[in-house]
């Protein structure tokens, strides 16, 4: 239902803008975030890790983005008259990777998980980076959270929780790193 009032047009534009922003802050940010394969493997379901062994993590993540939550029979190879499944696979990971994928998994019934834990973690990392960058640029944390929480599709309250967990994680990581300058009370 389309509301033709000026207020309705603004609301519709905001909804479209929000959808566009959420698409920009999804799994496509993985490559630019440069997570190591070990970090990705810890966040990904085992099925995706298995797929990544054959087509690589970046292509496996593109497969998740394009076909996450889908249960399908993997075609045995590309045909001249491509089926909808073949075309979706090609659209998700490209022709060459699709050929590799079909060579290994062709004929099998496969479920591609949505990888919600990974998506959430990546979104949260990117959110924290944007907040830190904005604060470093002179914006107050409150204004930054208000701005980026909306853009990342979360509530302000959740944004503050994400920031808190992120900062606690940094403190714990820094604490766990050994400091050679500190002498141990228990060394001989």
Coordinates of C-alpha atoms in Angstrom, one line a residue:
X1 CA 0.0 0.0 0.0
X2 CA 1.5 3.3 -1.0
X3 CA 0.7 6.5 0.9
X4 CA 0.6 9.5 -1.4
X5 CA 1.2 12.1 1.3
X6 CA 4.4 14.0 1.6
X7 CA 5.0 12.3 4.9
X8 CA 4.5 8.9 3.3
X9 CA 6.9 9.7 0.6
X10 CA 9.6 10.5 3.2
X11 CA 8.9 7.3 5.1
X12 CA 9.1 5.2 1.9
X13 CA 12.4 6.9 1.0
X14 CA 13.7 6.2 4.5
X15 CA 12.7 2.6 4.2
X16 CA 14.4 2.2 0.8
X17 CA 17.5 4.0 2.2
X18 CA 17.6 1.7 5.2
X19 CA 17.4 -1.4 3.0
X20 CA 20.2 -0.1 0.8
X21 CA 22.4 0.6 3.8
X22 CA 21.8 -2.8 5.3
X23 CA 22.8 -4.5 2.1
X24 CA 26.0 -2.5 2.1
X25 CA 26.9 -3.7 5.6
X26 CA 26.4 -7.4 5.1
X27 CA 28.7 -10.2 4.2
X28 CA 30.2 -8.3 1.3
X29 CA 32.2 -6.5 3.9
X30 CA 34.0 -9.7 4.8
X31 CA 36.7 -9.4 2.2
X32 CA 37.5 -5.8 3.1
X33 CA 37.5 -6.7 6.9
X34 CA 40.3 -9.1 6.1
X35 CA 39.5 -11.8 8.6
X36 CA 41.9 -14.7 8.7
X37 CA 40.8 -18.1 7.5
X38 CA 41.0 -19.3 11.1
X39 CA 38.7 -16.5 12.3
X40 CA 36.2 -17.3 9.5
X41 CA 36.4 -21.0 10.2
X42 CA 35.5 -20.3 13.9
X43 CA 32.5 -18.3 12.9
X44 CA 31.2 -20.4 10.0
X45 CA 29.1 -23.6 10.2
X46 CA 31.1 -26.8 9.3
X47 CA 29.2 -27.1 6.0
X48 CA 30.5 -23.8 4.8
X49 CA 34.1 -24.5 6.0
X50 CA 33.9 -27.8 3.9
X51 CA 32.8 -25.8 0.8
X52 CA 35.5 -23.2 1.4
X53 CA 38.2 -25.9 1.2
X54 CA 37.3 -26.4 -2.4
X55 CA 36.3 -22.9 -3.7
X56 CA 38.0 -20.6 -1.1
X57 CA 36.5 -18.6 1.7
X58 CA 35.6 -15.5 -0.4
X59 CA 33.6 -17.6 -2.9
X60 CA 32.0 -19.6 -0.1
X61 CA 30.8 -16.4 1.6
X62 CA 29.4 -15.2 -1.7
X63 CA 27.6 -18.5 -2.0
X64 CA 26.1 -17.9 1.5
X65 CA 25.1 -14.4 0.5
X66 CA 23.4 -15.6 -2.7
X67 CA 21.9 -18.9 -1.6
X68 CA 21.9 -18.9 2.2
X69 CA 19.0 -20.8 3.7
X70 CA 18.5 -22.8 0.6
X71 CA 18.4 -26.6 0.3
X72 CA 19.1 -27.8 -3.2
X73 CA 20.4 -30.6 -5.4
X74 CA 23.7 -29.5 -6.8
X75 CA 23.8 -29.9 -10.6
X76 CA 26.5 -32.3 -11.9
X77 CA 27.6 -29.7 -14.4
X78 CA 26.6 -26.7 -16.6
X79 CA 24.2 -27.3 -19.4
X80 CA 23.4 -25.2 -22.4
X81 CA 19.9 -24.5 -21.2
X82 CA 20.7 -23.6 -17.6
X83 CA 18.3 -24.5 -15.0
X84 CA 17.3 -21.9 -12.3
X85 CA 19.6 -23.7 -9.8
X86 CA 22.5 -23.4 -12.1
X87 CA 21.9 -19.8 -12.8
X88 CA 21.5 -18.9 -9.2
X89 CA 24.8 -20.7 -8.4
X90 CA 26.6 -18.9 -11.3
X91 CA 25.1 -15.5 -10.2
X92 CA 26.3 -16.2 -6.6
X93 CA 29.9 -17.3 -7.2
X94 CA 30.7 -17.0 -10.9
X95 CA 31.1 -19.6 -13.7
X96 CA 34.6 -20.9 -12.8
X97 CA 33.8 -21.3 -9.1
X98 CA 30.4 -22.9 -10.0
X99 CA 32.3 -25.5 -12.2
X100 CA 34.6 -26.3 -9.3
X101 CA 31.7 -26.5 -6.9
X102 CA 29.7 -28.8 -9.1
X103 CA 32.8 -31.0 -9.7
X104 CA 33.0 -31.7 -6.0
X105 CA 29.4 -31.5 -4.8
X106 CA 27.5 -32.3 -8.1
X107 CA 24.6 -34.8 -7.5
X108 CA 24.5 -34.2 -3.8
X109 CA 21.7 -32.5 -1.9
X110 CA 23.2 -29.6 0.0
X111 CA 21.9 -27.1 2.5
X112 CA 23.6 -23.7 2.4
X113 CA 23.3 -22.2 5.9
X114 CA 22.6 -18.5 6.4
X115 CA 25.6 -18.0 8.7
X116 CA 23.8 -15.6 11.0
X117 CA 26.5 -15.7 13.7
X118 CA 29.1 -14.6 11.1
X119 CA 26.9 -11.9 9.7
X120 CA 26.1 -10.5 13.1
X121 CA 29.8 -10.5 14.1
X122 CA 30.9 -8.8 10.9
X123 CA 28.1 -6.3 11.1
X124 CA 29.1 -5.5 14.7
X125 CA 32.8 -5.1 13.9
X126 CA 32.0 -2.8 11.0
X127 CA 29.6 -0.9 13.3
X128 CA 32.3 -0.4 15.9
X129 CA 34.8 0.7 13.3
X130 CA 32.4 3.3 12.0
X131 CA 31.6 4.6 15.5
X132 CA 35.4 4.8 16.4
X133 CA 36.1 6.6 13.1
X134 CA 33.2 9.1 13.6
X135 CA 34.4 9.8 17.2
X136 CA 38.0 10.2 16.1
X137 CA 36.6 12.7 13.5
X138 CA 35.0 14.8 16.2
X139 CA 31.5 13.4 16.5
X140 CA 30.1 12.6 19.9
X141 CA 29.6 8.9 20.6
X142 CA 25.9 9.5 21.2
X143 CA 25.4 11.2 17.8
X144 CA 27.5 8.4 16.1
X145 CA 25.5 5.6 17.7
X146 CA 22.2 7.4 16.7
X147 CA 23.5 7.7 13.1
X148 CA 25.1 4.3 12.6
X149 CA 22.6 2.2 14.6
X150 CA 19.9 3.3 12.1
X151 CA 22.2 2.6 9.1
X152 CA 23.2 -0.9 10.4
X153 CA 19.6 -1.8 11.1
X154 CA 19.8 -2.0 14.9
X155 CA 18.4 -0.1 17.8
X156 CA 20.5 2.4 19.7
X157 CA 20.3 0.3 22.8
X158 CA 21.7 -2.7 20.9
X159 CA 24.4 -0.4 19.4
X160 CA 25.6 0.5 22.9
X161 CA 25.6 -3.2 23.9
X162 CA 27.7 -4.0 20.8
X163 CA 30.1 -1.2 21.6
X164 CA 30.4 -2.4 25.2
X165 CA 31.1 -6.0 24.1
X166 CA 33.6 -4.8 21.5
X167 CA 35.5 -2.7 24.0
X168 CA 35.5 -5.5 26.6
X169 CA 36.9 -7.8 23.9
X170 CA 39.7 -5.4 23.2
X171 CA 40.6 -5.1 26.8
X172 CA 40.6 -8.9 27.3
X173 CA 42.7 -9.4 24.1
X174 CA 45.2 -6.7 25.2
X175 CA 45.3 -8.2 28.7
X176 CA 45.9 -11.7 27.4
X177 CA 48.9 -10.6 25.3
X178 CA 52.1 -11.2 27.2
X179 CA 54.2 -8.2 28.3
X180 CA 57.8 -9.1 28.4
X181 CA 58.5 -6.1 30.7
X182 CA 56.4 -7.5 33.5
X183 CA 58.2 -10.0 35.8
X184 CA 56.3 -13.0 37.1
X185 CA 56.1 -13.5 40.8
X186 CA 56.5 -17.2 40.3
X187 CA 59.6 -17.4 38.0
X188 CA 62.7 -18.8 39.5

